[in-house]
Amino acid sequence: MRLISGNLIMTLVFVIYFIALPGYAQQNNSLRLQYYEPADAKVWEQALPIGNGRLGAMIYGIPATEEIQLNEETIWAGGPYRNDNPKAGVNLKKIQQLVFEGKTKEADKLLNETFFTKTHGMPFQTAGSLLINFPGHDSYQKYYRELDIEQAKSISRYEINGVTYTREIFSSFSDDVIIVSIKASKKNALTFDLQYKNPARHTVSAKDNILILEGRGGDHEGIKGEVIYQTHTTVKNVDGLVNIVDNKLQVKNATSVVVYISIGTNFINYKSVAGDAGQQAESKLSAALKVNYSDALESHSKFYNAQFNTFKLDLGKTTAVDEISTTERIRQFQKTQDPSLVTLLTQFGRYLLICSSQPNGQPANLQGIWNNSLYPAWDSKYTININTEMNYWPAESTNLSHTHRPLIQMVKELSESGKETAKSLYNAEGWVAHHNTDVWRVTSPIDFAAAGMWFTGGTWLAQHLWEHYLYNGDKKYLREVYPILKSASDFLLSTLIPHPKYQDKGWMVLSPSISPEHGPMAAGVTMDNQLVFDMLTRTALANEILGEETSYRDKLRAMAKRIPPMQVGKHTQLQEWLEDVDDPKNEHRHVSHLYGLYPGNQISPYSTPALFEASRNSLRYRGDFATGWSIGWKVNLWARLLDGNHAYKIINNMLTLADKDNRDGRTYPNMFTAHPPFQIDGNFGLTAGVAEMLIQSHDGAVHVLPALPSAWKKGSVQGIKARGGFEIDMQWSDALVNTLKVKSVIGGNLRLRSYVPLKGKGLKVAKGMNKNILLNREIGATALVSNQANLKGNNLQKVYEYDIQTTAGKTYSFSINK
């Protein structure tokens, strides 16, 4: 037998490796973002995001100088603090009187003087960057980079003088460090150095071939920066030389190396920064170094896949996309109408949620976990008058319920912090939060009265605790969060006051308030009324489910009946305020009065047809184009209006390329959505909106394909979730559902609503109210009973409704009854 030389064996290994590399042979790239040139070093929105919930990074893929821009979820400016103004409580009644008298400018002025402080929230801050410098790599050929959202990793590849260089990067879910594999197809062809770049005050040192950066969160608005963090970087090499010179980690004449990046902070919780940043970074790095690269990648992928693969979507494919860059696909979408790009953007939203929100961590902020600045737009805080809530709209419906836990934990912490604010500012019981908060869980007003004097932020956030229950039916969990719901309702019970103009009606309102970021100071704002009604009635229902005291339940429901009902105005619109002052020519980005349509469920084509039509008119007046997050909201709203083609039109407005040549574009080359600038809520809103077009379960039944656009004639979805603990697989063609499988996770009555007749074992025509409390709703004294007569004049399709009693753990199959 002829012996093969060691060099030849090495060559064969590399050939096999690169042929097998994902994307190298241009395999199906339906769930990959792909590009044929590196990101522009000056354009952050061209870099590709990776994350594991705690650690985020943006990957540029530049051959000569790779930049890995870093984030850690607890690196914020400032330290534990409060922003309550002691002057507020004594001025509250005077301000309310000014509002009732119509003296809104005087009320605004007094609010700014007595309710606000000089502290308006701390910014989320970058951890800087790791730069990897490759001398002589300025001229290259056959460049390719991708973000594989099925494996949660970034790959870049290029060729220089016949040598192929490959970088594979992921933020490990299993090892909690960022891992970078760098390979050359020729032995000893890797020479590079690593160094830090950081805009904050910092120091760099070295220890045992570990490059260490220690930084500190910034001082801001009089609050001292107390977050200390350390970044530890080292290299594991097979061959070549590794050493540290002049604060640079140098690698010479290697063939294959793995770079490990570990970050630790002293943050423990919103009240304490007594941790050890260095010890945390060191221990995570030490543990990761004990795992070989292939095992680390496998365990990372397994952890991620267990989350991402719970939901699959196929909306069809109309063009060949394997050879086209993602940037070009976005640019061409208005012409191609490629449904697979909508699928990619939808799944990209799920990818971003998994990568920026994991149990026991912080919730996704205004930019998720990705930020390259010390002072990002709006501080990248938690804006809780829509944006933070929108981040979690897809969590339940797209089968990522566990990602909801960080938000639920934040609500728990706000319920603690907000008790002092409720007492100090409103002389009230319970807890309160306004329109904005940060990692330190401040709950008093931020910014200025016209934006920040809105104290139902906590009321809205608390709805997420209830929604999480509706999808899982876990009474143990409900008992855990019930005190938070009760405390939120206690605040409302102690702050609602009679509206003097409507004494004959007995209406109770919140004052002073605004319709978020829109209009003058007011009392009884429509969105407030909707939120208050939901809070009171849902807390009462939780009380009933848990068998708590009936007198409190009765008190909640009695007050709910005194909340002003929604009004239809002179322009046939749903009024945004109690007064009929809406301007039909106003295209403001916020559509807060439509909360009752989505994400609330107080407006229905079946039980409240007049309000349903008024909502449609209001949405038409606001127009179809808006900021990125507002577009995301409008997709959901049009889906709730059961108008799939209009919802799809809004998706078209989102899928326009945002670059230097198109300031009105709403999707950046890396598929981040643009406010502009980047806000991640647009991505999450779009993902939720697509799910809402396919399944709705807010209106007493599980409605299949409620808002399917004509563009998606054939497709399928697997693992989409509905309230009541139902998991659904569905296939459709000719815009009609063909087959349907429903797994009942917790049992109970399943009511199906469909535009086509269905058949299946045990299926019966539905009669009366649905007995499944997780699928029902409470709308004052109006019971939800499907009434075909209500469909007349609403241009809605006839629906068929069926019931089947399900058993936990069993799957039920249905098909179209032709």
CSV table of N, CA, C and O in Angstrom, one decimal, residues 385-440:
chain,number,residue,atom,x,y,z
A,385,ASN,N,-44.7,52.5,26.5
A,385,ASN,CA,-45.9,52.9,26.0
A,385,ASN,C,-46.3,52.2,24.7
A,385,ASN,O,-47.3,52.6,24.0
A,386,ILE,N,-45.4,51.3,24.3
A,386,ILE,CA,-45.7,50.4,23.1
A,386,ILE,C,-44.5,49.5,22.8
A,386,ILE,O,-44.6,48.3,22.6
A,387,ASN,N,-43.3,50.1,22.8
A,387,ASN,CA,-42.2,49.4,22.2
A,387,ASN,C,-41.7,48.2,22.9
A,387,ASN,O,-41.5,47.1,22.3
A,388,THR,N,-41.6,48.2,24.2
A,388,THR,CA,-41.3,47.0,25.0
A,388,THR,C,-42.3,46.0,24.9
A,388,THR,O,-42.0,44.8,24.7
A,389,GLU,N,-43.6,46.4,25.0
A,389,GLU,CA,-44.6,45.4,24.8
A,389,GLU,C,-44.6,44.7,23.4
A,389,GLU,O,-44.7,43.5,23.3
A,390,MET,N,-44.3,45.5,22.4
A,390,MET,CA,-44.3,45.0,21.0
A,390,MET,C,-43.2,43.9,20.9
A,390,MET,O,-43.3,43.0,20.2
A,391,ASN,N,-42.1,44.1,21.6
A,391,ASN,CA,-41.0,43.2,21.6
A,391,ASN,C,-41.4,41.8,21.9
A,391,ASN,O,-40.9,40.8,21.4
A,392,TYR,N,-42.5,41.6,22.7
A,392,TYR,CA,-42.9,40.3,23.2
A,392,TYR,C,-44.2,39.9,22.6
A,392,TYR,O,-44.8,38.8,22.9
A,393,TRP,N,-44.7,40.6,21.6
A,393,TRP,CA,-45.9,40.1,20.9
A,393,TRP,C,-45.8,38.8,20.2
A,393,TRP,O,-46.7,37.9,20.3
A,394,PRO,N,-44.6,38.4,19.6
A,394,PRO,CA,-44.5,37.1,19.0
A,394,PRO,C,-44.1,36.0,20.0
A,394,PRO,O,-44.1,34.8,19.6
A,395,ALA,N,-43.9,36.3,21.2
A,395,ALA,CA,-43.3,35.3,22.2
A,395,ALA,C,-44.2,34.1,22.3
A,395,ALA,O,-43.8,32.9,22.2
A,396,GLU,N,-45.5,34.3,22.5
A,396,GLU,CA,-46.4,33.2,22.7
A,396,GLU,C,-46.9,32.6,21.4
A,396,GLU,O,-46.8,31.3,21.2
A,397,SER,N,-47.3,33.4,20.5
A,397,SER,CA,-47.9,32.8,19.2
A,397,SER,C,-46.9,32.1,18.4
A,397,SER,O,-47.3,31.1,17.7
A,398,THR,N,-45.6,32.5,18.4
A,398,THR,CA,-44.6,31.8,17.6
A,398,THR,C,-43.8,30.8,18.4
A,398,THR,O,-42.7,30.4,18.0
A,399,ASN,N,-44.4,30.3,19.5
A,399,ASN,CA,-43.9,29.2,20.3
A,399,ASN,C,-42.5,29.5,20.9
A,399,ASN,O,-41.6,28.6,20.9
A,400,LEU,N,-42.4,30.7,21.5
A,400,LEU,CA,-41.2,31.0,22.2
A,400,LEU,C,-41.6,31.5,23.6
A,400,LEU,O,-41.1,32.5,24.1
A,401,SER,N,-42.5,30.8,24.2
A,401,SER,CA,-43.1,31.3,25.5
A,401,SER,C,-42.0,31.6,26.6
A,401,SER,O,-42.1,32.5,27.4
A,402,HIS,N,-41.0,30.8,26.6
A,402,HIS,CA,-39.9,30.9,27.6
A,402,HIS,C,-39.2,32.3,27.5
A,402,HIS,O,-38.6,32.8,28.5
A,403,THR,N,-39.1,32.8,26.3
A,403,THR,CA,-38.5,34.1,26.1
A,403,THR,C,-39.3,35.3,26.8
A,403,THR,O,-38.7,36.4,27.0
A,404,HIS,N,-40.5,35.0,27.2
A,404,HIS,CA,-41.3,36.0,27.9
A,404,HIS,C,-40.9,36.2,29.3
A,404,HIS,O,-41.2,37.2,29.9
A,405,ARG,N,-40.2,35.2,29.9
A,405,ARG,CA,-39.9,35.2,31.3
A,405,ARG,C,-39.0,36.4,31.7
A,405,ARG,O,-39.3,37.0,32.8
A,406,PRO,N,-38.1,36.9,30.9
A,406,PRO,CA,-37.4,38.1,31.4
A,406,PRO,C,-38.3,39.3,31.5
A,406,PRO,O,-38.1,40.1,32.4
A,407,LEU,N,-39.3,39.5,30.6
A,407,LEU,CA,-40.2,40.6,30.8
A,407,LEU,C,-41.1,40.4,32.0
A,407,LEU,O,-41.3,41.4,32.7
A,408,ILE,N,-41.5,39.2,32.2
A,408,ILE,CA,-42.3,38.9,33.4
A,408,ILE,C,-41.5,39.2,34.7
A,408,ILE,O,-42.1,39.8,35.6
A,409,GLN,N,-40.3,38.9,34.7
A,409,GLN,CA,-39.4,39.2,35.8
A,409,GLN,C,-39.3,40.7,36.0
A,409,GLN,O,-39.3,41.2,37.1
A,410,MET,N,-39.1,41.5,34.9
A,410,MET,CA,-39.0,42.9,35.0
A,410,MET,C,-40.3,43.5,35.6
A,410,MET,O,-40.2,44.4,36.4
A,411,VAL,N,-41.4,43.0,35.2
A,411,VAL,CA,-42.7,43.5,35.7
A,411,VAL,C,-42.8,43.2,37.2
A,411,VAL,O,-43.2,44.1,38.0
A,412,LYS,N,-42.3,42.1,37.7
A,412,LYS,CA,-42.2,41.8,39.1
A,412,LYS,C,-41.4,42.9,39.8
A,412,LYS,O,-41.7,43.4,40.9
A,413,GLU,N,-40.2,43.2,39.2
A,413,GLU,CA,-39.3,44.2,39.8
A,413,GLU,C,-39.9,45.6,39.8
A,413,GLU,O,-39.8,46.3,40.8
A,414,LEU,N,-40.6,45.9,38.7
A,414,LEU,CA,-41.3,47.2,38.6
A,414,LEU,C,-42.4,47.3,39.7
A,414,LEU,O,-42.6,48.4,40.2
A,415,SER,N,-43.0,46.2,39.9
A,415,SER,CA,-44.1,46.2,40.9
A,415,SER,C,-43.6,46.5,42.3
A,415,SER,O,-44.3,47.0,43.2
A,416,GLU,N,-42.3,46.1,42.5
A,416,GLU,CA,-41.6,46.4,43.8
A,416,GLU,C,-41.2,47.9,43.8
A,416,GLU,O,-41.6,48.7,44.8
A,417,SER,N,-40.5,48.3,42.8
A,417,SER,CA,-40.0,49.7,42.7
A,417,SER,C,-41.2,50.7,42.6
A,417,SER,O,-41.1,51.8,43.2
A,418,GLY,N,-42.2,50.3,41.9
A,418,GLY,CA,-43.3,51.3,41.6
A,418,GLY,C,-44.2,51.5,42.8
A,418,GLY,O,-45.1,52.4,42.7
A,419,LYS,N,-44.1,50.8,43.9
A,419,LYS,CA,-45.0,51.1,45.1
A,419,LYS,C,-44.6,52.4,45.7
A,419,LYS,O,-45.5,53.2,46.1
A,420,GLU,N,-43.3,52.7,45.8
A,420,GLU,CA,-42.9,54.0,46.4
A,420,GLU,C,-43.4,55.1,45.5
A,420,GLU,O,-43.8,56.2,46.0
A,421,THR,N,-43.3,55.0,44.2
A,421,THR,CA,-43.7,56.0,43.2
A,421,THR,C,-45.2,56.2,43.4
A,421,THR,O,-45.7,57.4,43.3
A,422,ALA,N,-46.0,55.2,43.5
A,422,ALA,CA,-47.5,55.3,43.6
A,422,ALA,C,-47.8,56.1,44.8
A,422,ALA,O,-48.7,57.0,44.8
A,423,LYS,N,-47.1,55.8,45.9
A,423,LYS,CA,-47.4,56.5,47.2
A,423,LYS,C,-47.0,58.0,47.1
A,423,LYS,O,-47.7,58.9,47.6
A,424,SER,N,-45.8,58.2,46.6
A,424,SER,CA,-45.2,59.5,46.6
A,424,SER,C,-45.9,60.5,45.6
A,424,SER,O,-46.1,61.6,46.0
A,425,LEU,N,-46.2,60.0,44.4
A,425,LEU,CA,-46.7,60.9,43.4
A,425,LEU,C,-48.2,60.9,43.4
A,425,LEU,O,-48.8,62.0,43.1
A,426,TYR,N,-48.9,59.8,43.8
A,426,TYR,CA,-50.3,59.8,43.6
A,426,TYR,C,-51.1,59.5,44.9
A,426,TYR,O,-52.3,59.4,44.9
A,427,ASN,N,-50.3,59.4,46.0
A,427,ASN,CA,-51.0,59.1,47.3
A,427,ASN,C,-51.8,57.9,47.2
A,427,ASN,O,-52.9,57.8,47.7
A,428,ALA,N,-51.3,56.9,46.5
A,428,ALA,CA,-52.1,55.7,46.1
A,428,ALA,C,-51.5,54.4,46.6
A,428,ALA,O,-50.3,54.3,47.0
A,429,GLU,N,-52.3,53.4,46.6
A,429,GLU,CA,-51.9,52.1,46.9
A,429,GLU,C,-51.4,51.4,45.7
A,429,GLU,O,-51.4,51.9,44.6
A,430,GLY,N,-50.9,50.2,45.8
A,430,GLY,CA,-50.4,49.4,44.6
A,430,GLY,C,-49.1,50.0,44.0
A,430,GLY,O,-48.3,50.6,44.7
A,431,TRP,N,-48.9,49.7,42.7
A,431,TRP,CA,-47.7,50.1,42.1
A,431,TRP,C,-48.0,50.8,40.7
A,431,TRP,O,-49.1,50.5,40.1
A,432,VAL,N,-47.1,51.6,40.2
A,432,VAL,CA,-47.3,52.3,39.0
A,432,VAL,C,-45.9,52.4,38.3
A,432,VAL,O,-44.9,52.3,38.9
A,433,ALA,N,-46.0,52.5,36.9
A,433,ALA,CA,-44.9,52.8,36.1
A,433,ALA,C,-45.4,53.7,35.0
A,433,ALA,O,-46.5,53.5,34.5
A,434,HIS,N,-44.5,54.5,34.5
A,434,HIS,CA,-44.9,55.5,33.5
A,434,HIS,C,-44.5,55.0,32.1
A,434,HIS,O,-44.6,53.8,31.8
A,435,HIS,N,-44.0,55.9,31.2
A,435,HIS,CA,-43.8,55.5,29.8
A,435,HIS,C,-42.4,54.9,29.5
A,435,HIS,O,-42.2,54.5,28.4
A,436,ASN,N,-41.6,54.9,30.5
A,436,ASN,CA,-40.2,54.5,30.3
A,436,ASN,C,-39.5,54.0,31.5
A,436,ASN,O,-39.8,54.4,32.6
A,437,THR,N,-38.6,53.1,31.3
A,437,THR,CA,-37.8,52.6,32.5
A,437,THR,C,-36.5,52.1,31.9
A,437,THR,O,-36.2,52.2,30.7
A,438,ASP,N,-35.6,51.6,32.8
A,438,ASP,CA,-34.3,51.2,32.4
A,438,ASP,C,-33.9,50.0,33.3
A,438,ASP,O,-34.7,49.4,34.0
A,439,VAL,N,-32.6,49.6,33.3
A,439,VAL,CA,-32.2,48.4,34.0
A,439,VAL,C,-32.3,48.6,35.5
A,439,VAL,O,-32.4,47.6,36.3
A,440,TRP,N,-32.4,49.9,36.0
A,440,TRP,CA,-32.5,50.2,37.4
A,440,TRP,C,-34.0,50.3,37.8
A,440,TRP,O,-34.3,50.6,39.0
